Coordinates of C-alpha atoms and ligand atoms in Angstrom, one line a residue:
X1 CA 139.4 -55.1 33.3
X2 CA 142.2 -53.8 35.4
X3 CA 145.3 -56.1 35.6
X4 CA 144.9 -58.3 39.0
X5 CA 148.4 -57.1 39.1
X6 CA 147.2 -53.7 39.7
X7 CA 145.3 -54.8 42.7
X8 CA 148.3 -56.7 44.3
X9 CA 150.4 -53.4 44.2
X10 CA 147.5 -52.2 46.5
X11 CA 148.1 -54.5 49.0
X12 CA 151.5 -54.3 48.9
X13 CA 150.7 -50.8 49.7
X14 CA 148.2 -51.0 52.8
X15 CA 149.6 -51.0 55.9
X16 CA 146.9 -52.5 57.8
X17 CA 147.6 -55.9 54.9
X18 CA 149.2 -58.4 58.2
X19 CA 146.1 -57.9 60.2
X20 CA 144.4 -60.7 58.0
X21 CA 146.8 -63.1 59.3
X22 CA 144.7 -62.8 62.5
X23 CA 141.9 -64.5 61.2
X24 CA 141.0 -67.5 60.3
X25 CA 140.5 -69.0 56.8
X26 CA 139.1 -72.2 55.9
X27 CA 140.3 -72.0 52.1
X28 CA 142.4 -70.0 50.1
X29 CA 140.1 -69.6 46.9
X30 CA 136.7 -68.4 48.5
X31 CA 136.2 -64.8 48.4
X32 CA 134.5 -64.0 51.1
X33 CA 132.7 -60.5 50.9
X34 CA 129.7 -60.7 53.6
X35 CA 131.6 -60.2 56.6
X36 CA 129.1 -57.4 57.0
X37 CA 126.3 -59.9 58.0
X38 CA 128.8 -62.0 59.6
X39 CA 132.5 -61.3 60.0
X40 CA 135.0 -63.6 60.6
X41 CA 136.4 -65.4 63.3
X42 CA 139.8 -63.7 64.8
X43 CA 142.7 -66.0 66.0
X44 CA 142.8 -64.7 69.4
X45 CA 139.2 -65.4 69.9
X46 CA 139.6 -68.8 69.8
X47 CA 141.8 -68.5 72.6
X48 CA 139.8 -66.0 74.8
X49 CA 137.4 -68.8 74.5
X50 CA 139.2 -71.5 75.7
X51 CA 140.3 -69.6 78.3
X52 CA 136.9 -68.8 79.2
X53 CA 135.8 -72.5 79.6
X54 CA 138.7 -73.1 81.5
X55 CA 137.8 -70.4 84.0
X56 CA 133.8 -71.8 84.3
X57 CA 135.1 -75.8 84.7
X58 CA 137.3 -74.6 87.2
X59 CA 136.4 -71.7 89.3
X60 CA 132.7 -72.0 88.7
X61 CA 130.5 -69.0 90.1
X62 CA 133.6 -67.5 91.5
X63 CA 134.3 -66.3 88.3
X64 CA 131.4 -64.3 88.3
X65 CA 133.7 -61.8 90.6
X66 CA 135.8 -61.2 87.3
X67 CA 133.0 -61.6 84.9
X68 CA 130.1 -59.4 86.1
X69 CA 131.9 -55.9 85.1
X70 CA 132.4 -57.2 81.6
X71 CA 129.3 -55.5 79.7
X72 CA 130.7 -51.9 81.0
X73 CA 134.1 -52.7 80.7
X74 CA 133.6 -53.6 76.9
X75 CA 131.5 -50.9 76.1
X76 CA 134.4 -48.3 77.7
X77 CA 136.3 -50.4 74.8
X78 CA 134.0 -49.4 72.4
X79 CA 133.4 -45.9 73.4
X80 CA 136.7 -45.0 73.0
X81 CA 138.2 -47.3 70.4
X82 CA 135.3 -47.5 68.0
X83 CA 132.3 -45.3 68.4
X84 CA 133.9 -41.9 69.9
X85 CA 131.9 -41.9 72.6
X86 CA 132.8 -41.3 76.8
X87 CA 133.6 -44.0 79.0
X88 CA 130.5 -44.8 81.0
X89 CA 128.2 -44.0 77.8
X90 CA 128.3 -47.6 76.2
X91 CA 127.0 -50.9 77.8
X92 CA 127.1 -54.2 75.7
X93 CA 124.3 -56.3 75.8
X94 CA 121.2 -58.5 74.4
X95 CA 120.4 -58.1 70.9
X96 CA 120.3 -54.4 68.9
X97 CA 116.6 -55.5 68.3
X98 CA 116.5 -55.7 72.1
X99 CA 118.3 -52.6 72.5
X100 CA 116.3 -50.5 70.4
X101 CA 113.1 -51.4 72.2
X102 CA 114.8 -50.9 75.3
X103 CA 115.9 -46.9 74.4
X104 CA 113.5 -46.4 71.9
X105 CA 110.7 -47.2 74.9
X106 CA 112.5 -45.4 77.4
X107 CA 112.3 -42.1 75.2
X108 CA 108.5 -42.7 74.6
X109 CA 107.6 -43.0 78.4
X110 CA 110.1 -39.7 78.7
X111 CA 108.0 -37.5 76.5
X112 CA 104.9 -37.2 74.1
X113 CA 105.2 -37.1 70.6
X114 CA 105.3 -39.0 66.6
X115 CA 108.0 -41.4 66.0
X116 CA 109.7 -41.2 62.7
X117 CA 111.6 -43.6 61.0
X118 CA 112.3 -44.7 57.1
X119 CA 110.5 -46.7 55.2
X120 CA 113.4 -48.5 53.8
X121 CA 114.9 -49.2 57.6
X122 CA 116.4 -51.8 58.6
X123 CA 113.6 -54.2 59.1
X124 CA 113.6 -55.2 62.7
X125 CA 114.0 -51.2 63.6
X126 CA 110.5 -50.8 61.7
X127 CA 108.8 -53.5 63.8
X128 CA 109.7 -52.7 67.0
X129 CA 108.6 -49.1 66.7
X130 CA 105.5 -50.3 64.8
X131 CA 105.0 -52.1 68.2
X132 CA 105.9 -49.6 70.5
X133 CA 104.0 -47.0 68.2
X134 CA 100.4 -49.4 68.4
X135 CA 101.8 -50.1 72.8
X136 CA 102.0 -46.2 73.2
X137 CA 99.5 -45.1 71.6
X138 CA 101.4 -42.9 69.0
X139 CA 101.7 -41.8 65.8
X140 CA 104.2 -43.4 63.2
X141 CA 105.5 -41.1 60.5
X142 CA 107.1 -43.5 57.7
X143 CA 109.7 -41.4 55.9
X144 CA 110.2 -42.3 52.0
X145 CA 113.6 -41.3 51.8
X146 CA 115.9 -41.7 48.6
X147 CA 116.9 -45.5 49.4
X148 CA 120.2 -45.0 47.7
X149 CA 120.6 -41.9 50.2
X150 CA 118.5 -42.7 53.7
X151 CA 116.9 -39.4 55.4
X152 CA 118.7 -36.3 54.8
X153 CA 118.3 -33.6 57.9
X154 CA 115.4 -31.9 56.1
X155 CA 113.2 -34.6 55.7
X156 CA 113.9 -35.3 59.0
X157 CA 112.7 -32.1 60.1
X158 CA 110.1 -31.6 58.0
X159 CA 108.7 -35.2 59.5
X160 CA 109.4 -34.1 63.1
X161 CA 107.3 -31.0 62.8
X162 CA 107.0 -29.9 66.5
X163 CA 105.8 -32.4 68.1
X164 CA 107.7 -35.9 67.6
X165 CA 109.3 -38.0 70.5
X166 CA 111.5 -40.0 68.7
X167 CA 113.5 -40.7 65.3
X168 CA 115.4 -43.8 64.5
X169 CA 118.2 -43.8 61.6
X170 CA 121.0 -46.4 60.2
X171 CA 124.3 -44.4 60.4
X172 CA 125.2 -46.5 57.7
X173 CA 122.6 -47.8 55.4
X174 CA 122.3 -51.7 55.4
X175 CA 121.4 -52.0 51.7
X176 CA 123.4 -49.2 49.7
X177 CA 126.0 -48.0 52.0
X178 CA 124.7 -44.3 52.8
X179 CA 125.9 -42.6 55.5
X180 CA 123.3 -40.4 57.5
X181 CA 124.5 -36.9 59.0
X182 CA 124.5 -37.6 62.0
X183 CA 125.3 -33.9 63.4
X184 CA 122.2 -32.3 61.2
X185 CA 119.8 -35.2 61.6
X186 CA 120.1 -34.8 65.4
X187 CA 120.2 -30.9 65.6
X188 CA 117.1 -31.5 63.3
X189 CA 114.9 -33.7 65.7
X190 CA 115.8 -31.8 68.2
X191 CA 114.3 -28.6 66.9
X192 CA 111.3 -30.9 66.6
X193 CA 111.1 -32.0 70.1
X194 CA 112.7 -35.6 69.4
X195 CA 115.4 -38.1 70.6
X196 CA 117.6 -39.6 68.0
X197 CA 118.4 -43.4 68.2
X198 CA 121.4 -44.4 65.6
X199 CA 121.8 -47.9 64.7
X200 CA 125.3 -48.0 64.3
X201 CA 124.8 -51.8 63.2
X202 CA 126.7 -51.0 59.6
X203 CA 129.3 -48.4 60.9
X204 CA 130.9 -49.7 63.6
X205 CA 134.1 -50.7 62.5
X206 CA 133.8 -49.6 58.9
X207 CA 133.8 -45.7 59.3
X208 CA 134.7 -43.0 61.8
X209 CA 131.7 -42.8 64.4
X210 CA 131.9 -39.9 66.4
X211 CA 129.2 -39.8 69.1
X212 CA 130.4 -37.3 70.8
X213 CA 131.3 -34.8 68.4
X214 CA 128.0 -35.3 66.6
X215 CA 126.4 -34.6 70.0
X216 CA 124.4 -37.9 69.4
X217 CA 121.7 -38.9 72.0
X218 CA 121.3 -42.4 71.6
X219 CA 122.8 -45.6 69.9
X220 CA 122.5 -48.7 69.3
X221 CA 124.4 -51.9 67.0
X222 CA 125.9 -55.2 66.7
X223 CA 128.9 -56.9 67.4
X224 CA 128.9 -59.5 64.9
X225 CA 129.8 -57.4 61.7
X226 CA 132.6 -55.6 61.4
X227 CA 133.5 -56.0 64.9
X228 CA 133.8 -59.6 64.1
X229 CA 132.4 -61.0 67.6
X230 CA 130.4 -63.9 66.1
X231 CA 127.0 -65.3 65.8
X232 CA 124.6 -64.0 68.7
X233 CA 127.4 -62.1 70.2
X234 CA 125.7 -59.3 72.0
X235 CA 125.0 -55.9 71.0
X236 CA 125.6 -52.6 72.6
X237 CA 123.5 -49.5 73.6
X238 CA 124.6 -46.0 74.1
X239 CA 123.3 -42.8 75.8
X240 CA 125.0 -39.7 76.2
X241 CA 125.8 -39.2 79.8
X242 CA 124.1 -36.3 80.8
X243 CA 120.3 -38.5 79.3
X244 CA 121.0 -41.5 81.2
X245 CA 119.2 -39.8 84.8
X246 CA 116.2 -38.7 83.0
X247 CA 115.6 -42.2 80.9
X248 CA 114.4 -45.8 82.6
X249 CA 114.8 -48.9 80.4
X250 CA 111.2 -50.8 80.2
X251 CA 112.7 -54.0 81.3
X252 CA 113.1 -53.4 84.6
X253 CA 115.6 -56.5 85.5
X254 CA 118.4 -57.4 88.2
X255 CA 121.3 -56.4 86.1
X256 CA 119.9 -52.6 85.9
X257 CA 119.1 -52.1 89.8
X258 CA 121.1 -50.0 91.7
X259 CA 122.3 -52.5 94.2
X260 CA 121.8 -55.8 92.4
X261 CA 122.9 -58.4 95.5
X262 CA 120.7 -56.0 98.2
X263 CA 117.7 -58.5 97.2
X264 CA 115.0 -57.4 99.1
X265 CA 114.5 -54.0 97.9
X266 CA 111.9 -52.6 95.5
X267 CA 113.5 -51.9 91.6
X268 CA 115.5 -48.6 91.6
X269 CA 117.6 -48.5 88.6
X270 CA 121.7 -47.9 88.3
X271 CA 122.9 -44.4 88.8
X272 CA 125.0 -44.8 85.4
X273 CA 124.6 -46.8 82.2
X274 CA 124.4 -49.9 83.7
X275 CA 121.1 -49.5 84.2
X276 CA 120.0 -50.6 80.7
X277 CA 121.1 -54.0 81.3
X278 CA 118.2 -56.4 81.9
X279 CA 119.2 -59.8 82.6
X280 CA 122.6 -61.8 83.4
X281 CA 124.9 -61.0 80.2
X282 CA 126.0 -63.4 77.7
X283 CA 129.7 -63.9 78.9
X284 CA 131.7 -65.9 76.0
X285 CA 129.9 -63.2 73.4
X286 CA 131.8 -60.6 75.7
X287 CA 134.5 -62.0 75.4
X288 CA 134.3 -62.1 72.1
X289 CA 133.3 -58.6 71.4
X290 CA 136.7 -57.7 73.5
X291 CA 138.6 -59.3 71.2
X292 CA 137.1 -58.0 68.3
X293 CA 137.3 -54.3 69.7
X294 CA 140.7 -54.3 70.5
X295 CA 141.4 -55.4 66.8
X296 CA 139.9 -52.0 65.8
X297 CA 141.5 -50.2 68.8
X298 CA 144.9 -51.8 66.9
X299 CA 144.5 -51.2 63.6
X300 CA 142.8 -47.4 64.3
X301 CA 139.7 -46.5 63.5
X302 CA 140.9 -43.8 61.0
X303 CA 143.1 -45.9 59.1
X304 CA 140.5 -48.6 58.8
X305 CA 138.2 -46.4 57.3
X306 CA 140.4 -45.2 55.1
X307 CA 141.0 -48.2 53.6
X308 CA 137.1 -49.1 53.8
X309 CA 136.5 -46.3 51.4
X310 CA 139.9 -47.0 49.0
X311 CA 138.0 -51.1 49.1
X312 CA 134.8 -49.5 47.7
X313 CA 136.3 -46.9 45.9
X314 CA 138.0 -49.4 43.8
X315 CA 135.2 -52.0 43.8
X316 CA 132.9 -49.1 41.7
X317 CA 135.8 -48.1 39.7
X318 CA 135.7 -51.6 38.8
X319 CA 132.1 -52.1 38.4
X320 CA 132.0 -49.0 36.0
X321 CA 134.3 -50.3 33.5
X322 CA 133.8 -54.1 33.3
X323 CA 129.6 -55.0 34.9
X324 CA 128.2 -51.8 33.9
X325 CA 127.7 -53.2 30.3
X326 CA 126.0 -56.1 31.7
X327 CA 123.6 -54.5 33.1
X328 CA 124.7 -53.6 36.6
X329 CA 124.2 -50.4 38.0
X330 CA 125.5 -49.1 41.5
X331 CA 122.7 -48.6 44.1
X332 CA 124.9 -46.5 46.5
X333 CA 126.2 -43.4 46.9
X334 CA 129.1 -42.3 44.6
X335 CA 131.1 -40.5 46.7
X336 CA 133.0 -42.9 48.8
X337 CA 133.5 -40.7 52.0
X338 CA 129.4 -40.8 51.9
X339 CA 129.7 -44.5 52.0
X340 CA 130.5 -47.1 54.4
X341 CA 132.7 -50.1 53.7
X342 CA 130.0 -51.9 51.5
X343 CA 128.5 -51.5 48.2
X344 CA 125.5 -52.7 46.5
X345 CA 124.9 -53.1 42.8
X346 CA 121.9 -53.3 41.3
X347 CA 120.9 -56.1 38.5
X348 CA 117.6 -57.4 37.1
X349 CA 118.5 -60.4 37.6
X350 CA 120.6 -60.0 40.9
X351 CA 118.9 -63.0 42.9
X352 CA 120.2 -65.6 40.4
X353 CA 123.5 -63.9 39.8
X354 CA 123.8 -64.2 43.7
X355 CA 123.4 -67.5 43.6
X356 CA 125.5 -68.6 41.0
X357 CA 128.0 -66.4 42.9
X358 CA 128.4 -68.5 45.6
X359 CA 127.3 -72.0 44.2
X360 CA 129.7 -72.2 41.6
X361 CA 132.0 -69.0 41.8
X362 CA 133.5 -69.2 45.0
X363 CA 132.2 -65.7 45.4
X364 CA 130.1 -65.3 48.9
X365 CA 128.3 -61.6 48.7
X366 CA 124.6 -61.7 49.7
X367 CA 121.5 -60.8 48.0
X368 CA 119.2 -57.8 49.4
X369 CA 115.8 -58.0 48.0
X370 CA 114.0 -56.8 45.3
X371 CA 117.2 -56.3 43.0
X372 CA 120.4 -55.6 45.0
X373 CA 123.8 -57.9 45.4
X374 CA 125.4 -56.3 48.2
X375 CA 129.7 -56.7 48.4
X376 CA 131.3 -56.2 52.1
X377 CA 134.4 -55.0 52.4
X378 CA 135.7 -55.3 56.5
X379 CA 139.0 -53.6 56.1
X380 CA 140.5 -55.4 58.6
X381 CA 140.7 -58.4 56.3
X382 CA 139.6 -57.8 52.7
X383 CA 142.3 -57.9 50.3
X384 CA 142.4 -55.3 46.9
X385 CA 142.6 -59.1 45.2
X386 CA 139.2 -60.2 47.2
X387 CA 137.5 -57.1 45.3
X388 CA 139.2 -58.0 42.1
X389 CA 138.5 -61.3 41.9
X390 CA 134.8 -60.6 43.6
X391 CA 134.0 -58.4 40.7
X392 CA 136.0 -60.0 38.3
X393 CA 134.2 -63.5 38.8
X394 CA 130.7 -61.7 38.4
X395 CA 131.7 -60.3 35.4
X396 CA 132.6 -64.3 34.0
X397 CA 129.7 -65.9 35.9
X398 CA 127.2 -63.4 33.8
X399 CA 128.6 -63.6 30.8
X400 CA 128.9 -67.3 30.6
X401 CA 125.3 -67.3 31.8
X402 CA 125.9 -69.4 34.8
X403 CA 123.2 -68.3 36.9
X404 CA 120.5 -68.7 33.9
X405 CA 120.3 -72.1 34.7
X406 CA 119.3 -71.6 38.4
X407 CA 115.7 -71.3 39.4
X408 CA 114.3 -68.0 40.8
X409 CA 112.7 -69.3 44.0
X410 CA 114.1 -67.0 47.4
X411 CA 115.7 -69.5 50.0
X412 CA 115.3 -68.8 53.4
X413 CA 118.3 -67.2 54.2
X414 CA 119.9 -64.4 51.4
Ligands
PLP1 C1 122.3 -56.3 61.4 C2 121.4 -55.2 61.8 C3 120.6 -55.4 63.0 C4 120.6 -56.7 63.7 O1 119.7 -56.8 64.8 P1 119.8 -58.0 65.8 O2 118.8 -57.7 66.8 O3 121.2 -58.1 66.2 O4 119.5 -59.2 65.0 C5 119.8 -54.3 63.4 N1 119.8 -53.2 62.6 C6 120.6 -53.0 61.5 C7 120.6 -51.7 60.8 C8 121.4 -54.1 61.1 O5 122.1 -53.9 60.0

């Protein structure tokens, strides 16, 4: 394998290298490289937290003055910072799950039609429109897309036919990286009568989303990836501005009415974006999320994905010299400007390997059923050494025959 040396003149190279010093780090020897389930906790958050408490034990619901415009007020942060998107076109709040079936509803009561989505979506995407699909009465069209590639714009089209409502895509794909076209996949539904809804879950904070230039319709994504907000932090929903008069969220609740604190009147929902919130936001998730999008808004979101795809880039180069011979394949795109900032390589044995990764490697990737080890690399932290020794460590753990030892039984969580 390459000299580790090799990968330390990288560092010494990136520019962006002193914005891991803003994070926290429990050790020094584990290599962390699933901070795109869960990302890690910035410094500063810590702080914005205590602050936080200190404002509820002392000011109590006069806070509320400060805290209600938080949800817009973050989402103009990610709009402009993150997502290129408008000011007044992102709201943060509830879950992406939530999210979805909050646009992805709004769209079906807006017009008739299919929905299309992938077979190999993101789970949670697939079961909300297999709800809203058996709810509405409508037709679901499962795409069977290349899973190391997602839905290209023709598939898309040829799905949509003329008559489809609504199509959901990753931007980036959860399991092997991909990233969708977002420009031709929308210009495709279109044609067909259909909404677009991106889950930008994978690609915020990873690669250059550009909402506006793509002339997206509708988003939605986490916080608690690459954004690095936290467990449960809240999500965020977009819709392009000229959409949001014509579209109603189907949770009608207080949050989204025009006039929240003028009580007695029947539901009539926000004039603007507000009026996909539903109920009172989580406001320490916020607050986190703020954090975590000025971090990007810092760093740029250019030069972060730059170095997303020089972290992956490197990480296959790697993976083609030394775990290729033991079997490993990779199960994502090769060209890393069609890739997010994680990769996913593909072993017959890939469960166990995972395992043996983290229980005695000191190696934390995660496993994505039936055969793929996925490897984030959040380029706000990740070090050229984190991918060398990631890969490197694999390449020892599998050819000692560490993980033969370990049973094959799936826990829980992977
Ligand atoms: C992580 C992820 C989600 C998460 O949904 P939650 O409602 O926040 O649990 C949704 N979609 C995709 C594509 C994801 O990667």
């Amino acid at each position: 394998m390459t000299a580790r040396a090799d990968a330390e003149a990288r560092d010494a190279a990136d520019a962006l290298a002193p914005f891991r010093e803003r994070f926290a780090f429990a050790d020094d020897d584990t290599v962390y490289v699933d901070g795109n389930s869960l990302g890690r906790l910035p410094l500063e958050t810590r702080a914005r937290l205590d602050a936080l408490e200190e404002e509820w034990a002392t000011r109590l619901v006069q806070a509320w003055h400060d805290w209600i415009d938080l949800p817009v007020r973050v989402g103009d942060l990610l709009a402009t910072a993150v997502l290129g998107a408008r000011p007044g076109e992102i709201v943060v709040c509830d879950s992406t799950t939530v999210n979805l079936y909050k646009l992805a509803g709004a769209v079906l009561a807006d017009r008739p039609g299919a929905i299309v989505v992938d077979a190999g979506e993101f789970p949670t995407d697939r079961y909300v429109l297999e709800g809203l699909a058996a709810s509405h009465r409508r037709e679901l069209r499962l795409l069977d897309s290349d899973p190391g590639l997602g839905p290209t714009a023709d598939e898309v089209a040829a799905a949509c036919g003329t008559d489809a409502a609504l199509v959901v895509v990753s931007s980036v794909h959860y399991r092997s990286g991909a990233v969708a076209d977002m420009r031709a996949i929308t210009a495709a539904a279109r044609d067909g009568g259909a909404l677009v809804v991106w889950d930008l879950s994978h690609a915020a904070g990873a690669i250059e989303v550009a909402l506006e230039d793509a002339g997206a319709d509708l988003a939605v994504g986490c916080s608690y990836k690459y954004l690095n907000a936290g467990p449960g932090s809240p999500a965020y929903l977009f819709v392009r501005s000229d959409l949001q008069p014509r579209l109603r969220s189907p949770i009608q609740g207080w949050f989204g009415q025009r006039d929240q604190f003028a009580m007695e009147r029947p539901y009539e929902p926000d004039a603007g974006i507000a009026r996909f919130l539903a109920g009172t936001p989580p406001i320490a998730g916020l607050a986190a999320v703020e954090v975590g999008g000025r971090l990007v808004e810092e760093a740029g979101i250019g030069a972060l994905a730059a170095k997303g795809r020089a972290l992956t880039e490197y990480a296959a180069e790697l993976a083609g010299v030394s775990l290729a011979p033991l079997g490993f394949e990779l199960a994502s795109p090769t060209d890393p400007r069609c890739r997010g900032a994680h990769i996913a390589l593909r072993h017959a044995d890939a469960w166990r390997i995972c395992r043996a990764l983290i229980e005695r490697a000191g190696v934390v990737p995660d496993f994505r059923g039936p055969d793929s080890i996925r490897f984030g690399f959040p380029p706000l932290y990740t070090r050229f050494v984190d991918v060398w020794e990631a890969l490197d460590r694999t390449r020892q753990v599998v050819e000692r025959g560490d993980h033969l030892a370990l049973d094959t039984t799936l826990a829980r969580v992977t």
